[in-house]
Short mmCIF file of C-alpha atoms in Angstrom, two decimals:
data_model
loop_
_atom_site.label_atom_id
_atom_site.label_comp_id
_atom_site.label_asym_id
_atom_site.label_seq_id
_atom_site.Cartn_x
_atom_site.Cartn_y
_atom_site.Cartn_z
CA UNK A 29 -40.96 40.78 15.92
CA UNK A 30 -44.54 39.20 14.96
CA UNK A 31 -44.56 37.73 18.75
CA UNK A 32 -44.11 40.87 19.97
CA UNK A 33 -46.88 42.71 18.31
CA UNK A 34 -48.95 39.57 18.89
CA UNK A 35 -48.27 40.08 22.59
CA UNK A 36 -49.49 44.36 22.40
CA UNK A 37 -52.10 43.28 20.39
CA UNK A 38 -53.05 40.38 23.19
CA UNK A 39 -53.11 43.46 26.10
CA UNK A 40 -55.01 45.88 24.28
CA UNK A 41 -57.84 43.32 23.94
CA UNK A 42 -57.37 40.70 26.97
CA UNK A 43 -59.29 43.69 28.67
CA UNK A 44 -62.17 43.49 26.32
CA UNK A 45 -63.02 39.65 27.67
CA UNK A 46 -61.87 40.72 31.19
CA UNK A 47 -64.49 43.18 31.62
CA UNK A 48 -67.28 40.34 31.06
CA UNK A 49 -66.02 38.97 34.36
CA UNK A 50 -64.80 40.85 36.62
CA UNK A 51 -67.03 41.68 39.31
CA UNK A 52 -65.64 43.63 42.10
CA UNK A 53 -61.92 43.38 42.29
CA UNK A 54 -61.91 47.18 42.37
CA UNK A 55 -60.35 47.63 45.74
CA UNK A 56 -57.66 44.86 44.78
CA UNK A 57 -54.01 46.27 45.23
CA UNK A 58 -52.16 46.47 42.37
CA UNK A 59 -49.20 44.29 42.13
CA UNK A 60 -47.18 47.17 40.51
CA UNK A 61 -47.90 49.75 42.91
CA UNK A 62 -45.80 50.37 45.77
CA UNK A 63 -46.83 53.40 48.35
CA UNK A 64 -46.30 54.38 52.19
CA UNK A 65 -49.40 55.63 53.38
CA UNK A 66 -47.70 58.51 55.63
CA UNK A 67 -44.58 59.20 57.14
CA UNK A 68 -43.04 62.11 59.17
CA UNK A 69 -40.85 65.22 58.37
CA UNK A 70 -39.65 68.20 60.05
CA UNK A 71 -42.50 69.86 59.13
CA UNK A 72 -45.51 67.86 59.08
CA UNK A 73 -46.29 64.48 57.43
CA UNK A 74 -45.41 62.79 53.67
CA UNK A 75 -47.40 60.53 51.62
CA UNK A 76 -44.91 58.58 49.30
CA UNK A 77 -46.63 56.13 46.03
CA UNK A 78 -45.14 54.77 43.22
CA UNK A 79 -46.26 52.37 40.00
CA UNK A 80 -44.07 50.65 37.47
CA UNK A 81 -44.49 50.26 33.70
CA UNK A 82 -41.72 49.59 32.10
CA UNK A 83 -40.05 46.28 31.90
CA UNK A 84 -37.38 47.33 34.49
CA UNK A 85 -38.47 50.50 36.61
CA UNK A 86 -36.84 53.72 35.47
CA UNK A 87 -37.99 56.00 38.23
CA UNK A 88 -36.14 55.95 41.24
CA UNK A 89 -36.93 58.37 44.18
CA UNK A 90 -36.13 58.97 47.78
CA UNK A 91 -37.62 60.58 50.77
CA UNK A 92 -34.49 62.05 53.60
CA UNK A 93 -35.86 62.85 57.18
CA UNK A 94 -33.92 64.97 59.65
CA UNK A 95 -35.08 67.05 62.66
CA UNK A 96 -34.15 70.10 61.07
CA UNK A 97 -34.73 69.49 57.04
CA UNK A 98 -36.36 67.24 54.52
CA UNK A 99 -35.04 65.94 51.67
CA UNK A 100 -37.11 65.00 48.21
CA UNK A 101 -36.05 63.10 44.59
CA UNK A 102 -37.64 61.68 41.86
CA UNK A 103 -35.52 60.64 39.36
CA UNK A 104 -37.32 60.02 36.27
CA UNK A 105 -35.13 57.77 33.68
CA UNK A 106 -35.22 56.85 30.06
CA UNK A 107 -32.92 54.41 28.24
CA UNK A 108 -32.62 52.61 31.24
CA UNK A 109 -32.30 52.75 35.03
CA UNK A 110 -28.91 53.36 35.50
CA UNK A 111 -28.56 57.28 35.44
CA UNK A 112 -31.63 57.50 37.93
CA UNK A 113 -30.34 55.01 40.23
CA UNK A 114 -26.95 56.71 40.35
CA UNK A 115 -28.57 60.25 41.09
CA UNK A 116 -30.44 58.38 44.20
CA UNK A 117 -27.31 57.00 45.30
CA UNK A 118 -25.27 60.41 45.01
CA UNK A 119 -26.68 63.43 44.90
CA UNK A 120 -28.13 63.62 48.65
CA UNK A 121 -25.03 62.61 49.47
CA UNK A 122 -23.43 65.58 47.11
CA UNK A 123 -25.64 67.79 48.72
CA UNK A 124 -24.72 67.15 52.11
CA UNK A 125 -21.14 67.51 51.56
CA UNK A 126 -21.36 70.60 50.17
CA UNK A 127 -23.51 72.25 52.77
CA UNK A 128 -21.07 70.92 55.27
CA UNK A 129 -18.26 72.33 53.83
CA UNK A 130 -20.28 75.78 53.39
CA UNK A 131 -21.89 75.75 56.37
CA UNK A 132 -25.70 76.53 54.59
CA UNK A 133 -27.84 75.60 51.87
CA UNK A 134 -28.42 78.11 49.40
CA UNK A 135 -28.91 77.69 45.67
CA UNK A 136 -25.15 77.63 45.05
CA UNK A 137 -25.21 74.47 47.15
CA UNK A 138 -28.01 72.88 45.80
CA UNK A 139 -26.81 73.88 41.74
CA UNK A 140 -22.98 72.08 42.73
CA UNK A 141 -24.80 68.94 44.11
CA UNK A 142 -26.28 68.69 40.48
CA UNK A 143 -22.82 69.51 38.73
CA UNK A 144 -21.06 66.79 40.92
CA UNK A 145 -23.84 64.15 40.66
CA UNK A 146 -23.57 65.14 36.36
CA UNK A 147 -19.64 64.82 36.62
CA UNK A 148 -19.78 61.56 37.98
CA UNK A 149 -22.25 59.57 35.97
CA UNK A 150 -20.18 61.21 32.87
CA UNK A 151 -17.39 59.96 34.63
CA UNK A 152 -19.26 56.32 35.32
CA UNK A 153 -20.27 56.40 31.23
CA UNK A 154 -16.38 57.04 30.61
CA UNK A 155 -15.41 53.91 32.42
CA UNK A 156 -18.19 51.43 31.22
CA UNK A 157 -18.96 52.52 27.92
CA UNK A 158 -16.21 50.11 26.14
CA UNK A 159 -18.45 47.31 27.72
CA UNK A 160 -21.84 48.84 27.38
CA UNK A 161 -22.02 51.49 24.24
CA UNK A 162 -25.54 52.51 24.89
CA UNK A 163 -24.58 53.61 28.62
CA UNK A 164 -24.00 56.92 26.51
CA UNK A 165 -27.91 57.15 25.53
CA UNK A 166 -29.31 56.51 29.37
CA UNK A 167 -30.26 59.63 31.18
CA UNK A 168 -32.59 60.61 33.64
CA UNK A 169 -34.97 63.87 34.45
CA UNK A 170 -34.10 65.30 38.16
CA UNK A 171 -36.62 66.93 40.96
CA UNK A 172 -35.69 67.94 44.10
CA UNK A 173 -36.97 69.79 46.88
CA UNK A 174 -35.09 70.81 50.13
CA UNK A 175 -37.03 72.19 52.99
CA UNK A 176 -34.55 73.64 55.37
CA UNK A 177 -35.22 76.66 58.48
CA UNK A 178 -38.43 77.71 56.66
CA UNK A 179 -37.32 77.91 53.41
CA UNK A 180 -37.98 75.61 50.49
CA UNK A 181 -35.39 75.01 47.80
CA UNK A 182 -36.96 73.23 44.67
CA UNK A 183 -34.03 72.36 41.79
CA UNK A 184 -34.88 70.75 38.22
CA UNK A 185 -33.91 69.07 35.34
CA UNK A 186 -36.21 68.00 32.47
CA UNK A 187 -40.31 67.35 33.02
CA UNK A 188 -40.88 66.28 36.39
CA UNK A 189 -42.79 68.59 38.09
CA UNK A 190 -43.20 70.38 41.67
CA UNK A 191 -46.71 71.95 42.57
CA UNK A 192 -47.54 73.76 45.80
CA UNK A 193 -50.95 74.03 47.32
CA UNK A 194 -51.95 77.51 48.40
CA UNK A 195 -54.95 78.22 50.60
CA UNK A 196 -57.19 81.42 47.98
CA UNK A 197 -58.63 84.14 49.54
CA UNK A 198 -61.75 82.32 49.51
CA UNK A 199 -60.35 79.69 51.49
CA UNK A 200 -60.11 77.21 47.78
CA UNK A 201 -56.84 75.38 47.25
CA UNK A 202 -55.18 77.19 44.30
CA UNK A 203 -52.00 74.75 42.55
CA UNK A 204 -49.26 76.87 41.60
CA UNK A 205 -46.34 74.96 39.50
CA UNK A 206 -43.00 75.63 41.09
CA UNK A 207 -41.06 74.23 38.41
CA UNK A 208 -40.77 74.60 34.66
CA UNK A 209 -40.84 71.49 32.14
CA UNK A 210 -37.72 71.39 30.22
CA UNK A 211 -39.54 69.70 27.04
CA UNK A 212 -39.32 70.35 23.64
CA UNK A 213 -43.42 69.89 23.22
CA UNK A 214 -43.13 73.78 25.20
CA UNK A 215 -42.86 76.26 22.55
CA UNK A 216 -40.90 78.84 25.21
CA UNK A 217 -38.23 75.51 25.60
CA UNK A 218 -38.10 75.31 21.89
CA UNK A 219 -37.35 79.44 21.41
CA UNK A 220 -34.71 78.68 23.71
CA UNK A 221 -32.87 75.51 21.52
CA UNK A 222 -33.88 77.57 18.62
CA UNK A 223 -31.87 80.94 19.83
CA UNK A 224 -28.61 78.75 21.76
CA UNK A 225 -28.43 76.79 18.43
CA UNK A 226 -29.23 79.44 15.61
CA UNK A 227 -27.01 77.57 13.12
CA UNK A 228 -28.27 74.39 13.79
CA UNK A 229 -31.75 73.90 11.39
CA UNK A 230 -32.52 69.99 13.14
CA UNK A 231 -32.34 71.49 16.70
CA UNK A 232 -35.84 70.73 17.48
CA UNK A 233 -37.94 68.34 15.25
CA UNK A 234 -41.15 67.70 14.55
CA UNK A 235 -41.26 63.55 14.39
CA UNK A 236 -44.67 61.93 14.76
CA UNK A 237 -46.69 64.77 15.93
CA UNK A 238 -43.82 65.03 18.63
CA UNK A 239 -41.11 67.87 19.01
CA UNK A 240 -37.81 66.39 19.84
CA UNK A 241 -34.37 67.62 20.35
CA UNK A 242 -32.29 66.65 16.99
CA UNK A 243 -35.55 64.37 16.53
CA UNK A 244 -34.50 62.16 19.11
CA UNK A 245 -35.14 63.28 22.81
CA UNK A 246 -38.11 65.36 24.21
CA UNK A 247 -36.57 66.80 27.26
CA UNK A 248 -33.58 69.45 27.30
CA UNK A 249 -32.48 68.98 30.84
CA UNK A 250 -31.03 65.92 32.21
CA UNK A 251 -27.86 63.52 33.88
CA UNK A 252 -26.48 61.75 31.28
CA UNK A 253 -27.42 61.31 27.67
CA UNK A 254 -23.78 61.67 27.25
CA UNK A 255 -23.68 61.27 23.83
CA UNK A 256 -25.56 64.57 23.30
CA UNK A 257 -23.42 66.63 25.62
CA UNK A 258 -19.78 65.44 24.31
CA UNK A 259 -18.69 64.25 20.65
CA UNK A 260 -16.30 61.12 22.87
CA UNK A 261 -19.64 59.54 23.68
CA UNK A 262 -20.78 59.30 19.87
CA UNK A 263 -23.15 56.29 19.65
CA UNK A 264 -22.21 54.01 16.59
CA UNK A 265 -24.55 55.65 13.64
CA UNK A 266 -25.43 51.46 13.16
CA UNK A 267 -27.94 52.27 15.93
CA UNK A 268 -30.56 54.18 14.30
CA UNK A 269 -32.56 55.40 17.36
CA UNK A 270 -29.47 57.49 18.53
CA UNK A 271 -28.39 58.34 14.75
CA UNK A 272 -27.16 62.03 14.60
CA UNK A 273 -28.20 63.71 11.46
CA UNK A 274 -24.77 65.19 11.50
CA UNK A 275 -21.70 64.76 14.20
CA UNK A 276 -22.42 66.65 17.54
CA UNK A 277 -20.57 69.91 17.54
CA UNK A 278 -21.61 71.50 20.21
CA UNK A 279 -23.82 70.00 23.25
CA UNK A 280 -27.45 70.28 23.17
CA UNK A 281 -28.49 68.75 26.22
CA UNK A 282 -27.43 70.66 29.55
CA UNK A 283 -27.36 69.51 33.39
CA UNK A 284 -28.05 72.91 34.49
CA UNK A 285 -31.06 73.10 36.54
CA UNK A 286 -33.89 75.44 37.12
CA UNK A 287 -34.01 76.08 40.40
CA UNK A 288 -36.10 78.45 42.78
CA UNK A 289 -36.18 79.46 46.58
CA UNK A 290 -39.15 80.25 48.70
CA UNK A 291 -40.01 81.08 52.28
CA UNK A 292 -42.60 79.29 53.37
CA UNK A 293 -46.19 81.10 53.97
CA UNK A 294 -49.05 80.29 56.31
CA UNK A 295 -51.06 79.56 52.92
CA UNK A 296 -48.39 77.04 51.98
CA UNK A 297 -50.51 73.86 52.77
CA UNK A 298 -48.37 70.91 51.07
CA UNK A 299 -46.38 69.72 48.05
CA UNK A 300 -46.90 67.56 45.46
CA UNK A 301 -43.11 66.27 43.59
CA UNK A 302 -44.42 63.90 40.50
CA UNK A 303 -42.72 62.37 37.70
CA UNK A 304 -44.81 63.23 33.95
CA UNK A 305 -45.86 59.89 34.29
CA UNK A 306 -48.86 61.50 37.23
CA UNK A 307 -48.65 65.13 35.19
CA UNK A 308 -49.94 63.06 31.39
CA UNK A 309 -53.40 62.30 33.25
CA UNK A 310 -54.04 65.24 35.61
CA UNK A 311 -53.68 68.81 35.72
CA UNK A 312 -52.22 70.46 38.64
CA UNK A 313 -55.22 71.73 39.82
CA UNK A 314 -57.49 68.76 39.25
CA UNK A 315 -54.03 66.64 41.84
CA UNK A 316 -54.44 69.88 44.37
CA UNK A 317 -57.59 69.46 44.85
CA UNK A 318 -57.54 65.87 45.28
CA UNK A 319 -54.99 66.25 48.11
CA UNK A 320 -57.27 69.00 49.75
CA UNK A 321 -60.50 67.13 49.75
CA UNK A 322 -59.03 63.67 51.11
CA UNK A 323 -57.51 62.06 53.97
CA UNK A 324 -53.54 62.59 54.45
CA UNK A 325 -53.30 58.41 54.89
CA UNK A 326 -52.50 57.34 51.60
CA UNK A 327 -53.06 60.31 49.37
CA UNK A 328 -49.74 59.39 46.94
CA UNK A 329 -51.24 56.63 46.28
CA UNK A 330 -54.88 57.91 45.46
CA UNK A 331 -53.33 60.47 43.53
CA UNK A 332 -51.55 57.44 41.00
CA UNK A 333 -54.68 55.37 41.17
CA UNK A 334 -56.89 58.63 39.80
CA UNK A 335 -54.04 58.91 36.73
CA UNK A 336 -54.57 55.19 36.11
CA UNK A 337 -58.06 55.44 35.85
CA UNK A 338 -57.88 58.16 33.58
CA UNK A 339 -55.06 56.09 31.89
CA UNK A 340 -57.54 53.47 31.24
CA UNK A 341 -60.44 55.68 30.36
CA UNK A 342 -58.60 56.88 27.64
CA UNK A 343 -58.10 53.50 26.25
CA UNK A 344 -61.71 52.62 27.20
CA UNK A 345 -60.90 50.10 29.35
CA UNK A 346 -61.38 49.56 33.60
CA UNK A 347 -58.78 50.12 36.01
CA UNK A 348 -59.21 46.63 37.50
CA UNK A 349 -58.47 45.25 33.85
CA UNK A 350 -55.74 47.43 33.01
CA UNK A 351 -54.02 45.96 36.50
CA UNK A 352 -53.69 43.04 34.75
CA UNK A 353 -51.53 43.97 32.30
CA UNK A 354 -48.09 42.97 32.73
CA UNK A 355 -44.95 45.26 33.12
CA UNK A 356 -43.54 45.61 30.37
CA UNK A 357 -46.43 45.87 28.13
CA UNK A 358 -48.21 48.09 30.39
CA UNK A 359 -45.29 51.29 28.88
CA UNK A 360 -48.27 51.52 26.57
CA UNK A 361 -51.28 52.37 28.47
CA UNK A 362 -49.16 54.56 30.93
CA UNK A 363 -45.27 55.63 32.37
CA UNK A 364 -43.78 54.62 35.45
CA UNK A 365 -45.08 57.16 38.02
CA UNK A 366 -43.81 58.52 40.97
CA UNK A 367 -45.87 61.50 43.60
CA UNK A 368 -44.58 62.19 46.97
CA UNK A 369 -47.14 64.45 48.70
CA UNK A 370 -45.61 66.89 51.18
CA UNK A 371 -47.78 68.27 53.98
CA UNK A 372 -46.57 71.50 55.71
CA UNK A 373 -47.63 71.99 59.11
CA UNK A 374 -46.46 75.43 60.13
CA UNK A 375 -46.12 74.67 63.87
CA UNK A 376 -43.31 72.26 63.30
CA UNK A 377 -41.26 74.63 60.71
CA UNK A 378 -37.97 75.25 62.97
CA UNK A 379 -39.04 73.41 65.89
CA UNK A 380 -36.31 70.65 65.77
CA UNK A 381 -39.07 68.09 66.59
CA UNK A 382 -37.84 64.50 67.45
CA UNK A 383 -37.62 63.42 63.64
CA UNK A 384 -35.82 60.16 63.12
CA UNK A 385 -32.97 60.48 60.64
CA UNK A 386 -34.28 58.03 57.88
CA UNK A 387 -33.81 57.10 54.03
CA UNK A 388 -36.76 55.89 52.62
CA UNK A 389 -36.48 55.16 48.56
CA UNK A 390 -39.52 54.12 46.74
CA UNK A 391 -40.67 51.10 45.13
CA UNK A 392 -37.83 49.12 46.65
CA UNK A 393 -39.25 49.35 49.79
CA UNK A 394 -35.63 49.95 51.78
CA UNK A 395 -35.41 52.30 54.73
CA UNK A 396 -31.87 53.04 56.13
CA UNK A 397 -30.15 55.87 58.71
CA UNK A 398 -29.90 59.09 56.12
CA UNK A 399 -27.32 61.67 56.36
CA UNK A 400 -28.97 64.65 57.63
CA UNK A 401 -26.72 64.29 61.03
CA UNK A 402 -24.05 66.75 58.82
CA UNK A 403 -26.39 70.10 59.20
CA UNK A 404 -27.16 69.55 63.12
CA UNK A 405 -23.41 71.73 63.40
CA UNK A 406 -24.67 74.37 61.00
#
């Protein structure tokens, strides 16, 4: 334990010396941030960045291209990065399927993809969790925005967040947040515990200056945490960070997701999709505005570099030192963060241009075929 507060206590002031020399390693790339500058969709261009933290990355995220849609998910995970990785290796997939066999997207659609993708990592916990208990405490937050014949279909679970940039009547770029954050820190999200749970007194709790869900879990929405949706998934009370203060009667986490439709106007300029880990150090008009002012070419990542400057600010410390803190360590200066910037060019919207079918997911750097090939029949 000392060795490990000796190590936080070595990163919070290694920076201090740093600053004496460093000189103008500014524009040096930082080894934990992963981006592509710009890519193409159906309808327009993408800018795709993201920057680990934690010891192993929790956010996973993918970018599907198609000549007549576009796929986006970030998959923000806590406990580990198992539930995240399963919802970027099923879910598209779901979704797919399930247009197929209805022959459209729709909300319906898009709300089944969730249910399946939930089903099967319960079913995934069911299997493993005789091997690996705390399986049952892994869960992740869920974004994801379809853009399909005009139409965008945004879905999601816990406090990721989805803001659109709208030309004002004054020609300014106005943010407008597309989603809501399924946290307990929202009064409105605590009402809502509060009224679904009216016998329950330790439904939300104030720990630490933090509201949490039975004093254990900020968000309300997510895949997984199966040991707060179903009493078989009980975590042994040994482990005290998952301790109950009384046996789970009901669930009080839910997979159902927010989700919202909306034709696409000439005002609609792009989207931003963004873990919390981008939403803790900018506002969503402060990130809109950033998009509008700059180049397309690499705006994801100039979005995550402005949140880790603030990051460091905060601590009163440099970006260029704070790159120098290891993963790991560096959970406490910021999260793992992940922005995909969506441009809409309203030229291409139902043009079919020649879009190659590809799978980009972040961080890992892999790009495959994707799946869109099932809607070119529909």
């Amino acid at each position: 334990m000392f060795s490990w507060l000796a190590r936080i206590a070595a990163a919070c002031w290694r920076p201090v010396r740093w600053y004496a020399r460093m000189s103008k390693d500014e524009d040096d790339d930082d080894a934990l941030l992963w981006s592509r500058d710009l890519g193409r969709h159906s309808a327009g261009e993408y800018s795709f960045a993201v920057v680990q933290a934690n010891e192993l990355l929790e956010d996973h995220s993918q970018v599907e291209t198609g000549s007549s849609a576009t796929f986006v998910g970030v998959y923000d995970g806590h406990g580990g990065p198992e539930a995240s990785r399963f919802i970027s290796d099923h879910l598209f997939l779901h979704l797919m399927r399930l247009a197929r066999e209805n022959g459209t997207i729709s909300e319906d659609v898009v709300r089944n993809a969730f249910s399946a993708t939930e089903d099967g990592f319960l079913a995934h916990v069911r299997r493993t969790c005789q091997i690996k208990p705390l399986i049952a405490a892994i869960g992740s937050c869920c974004l994801v925005g379809v853009i399909w014949r005009g139409t965008l279909y945004i879905a999601n679970l816990g406090d990721s967040r989805a803001v659109i940039g709208c030309l004002g009547r004054s020609n300014n770029i106005v943010a407008e947040q597309l989603t809501r954050d399924h946290n307990a820190s929202m009064e409105e999200v605590r009402q809502e515990l509060r009224s679904l749970h009216p016998d329950d007194s330790h439904i939300v709790v104030l720990k630490h200056g933090v509201w949490r869900i039975k004093g254990i879990i900020q968000v309300s929405r997510s895949i997984g945490d199966a040991y707060l949706k179903r009493p078989e998934f009980s975590i042994d009370p040994s482990v005290p960070r998952f301790r109950l203060p009384e046996p789970l009667r009901r669930p009080v986490l839910t997979a159902e997701p927010s989700i919202c439709t909306r034709v696409l106007r000439p005002q609609d300029k792009f989207l931003i999709f963004a873990s919390d880990g981008l939403w803790e150090h900018l506002t969503n008009q402060e990130a809109v505005e950033i998009v509008h002012s700059c180049p397309r070419a690499g705006i994801a990542k100039r979005l995550v570099r402005r949140a880790l400057q603030e990051a460091a600010r905060k601590r009163e410390m440099r970006y260029a030192d704070l790159k120098k803190v290891e993963k790991g360590i560096r959970r406490f200066f910021h999260d793992d963060m992940t922005v995909v910037v969506v441009f809409i060019d309203h030229e291409l919207l139902g043009s079919n241009a020649a879009i190659p079918e590809l799978s980009v997911r972040g961080f890992v750097d892999a790009v495959g075929p994707s799946e869109f090939s099932v809607l070119d029949g529909i």
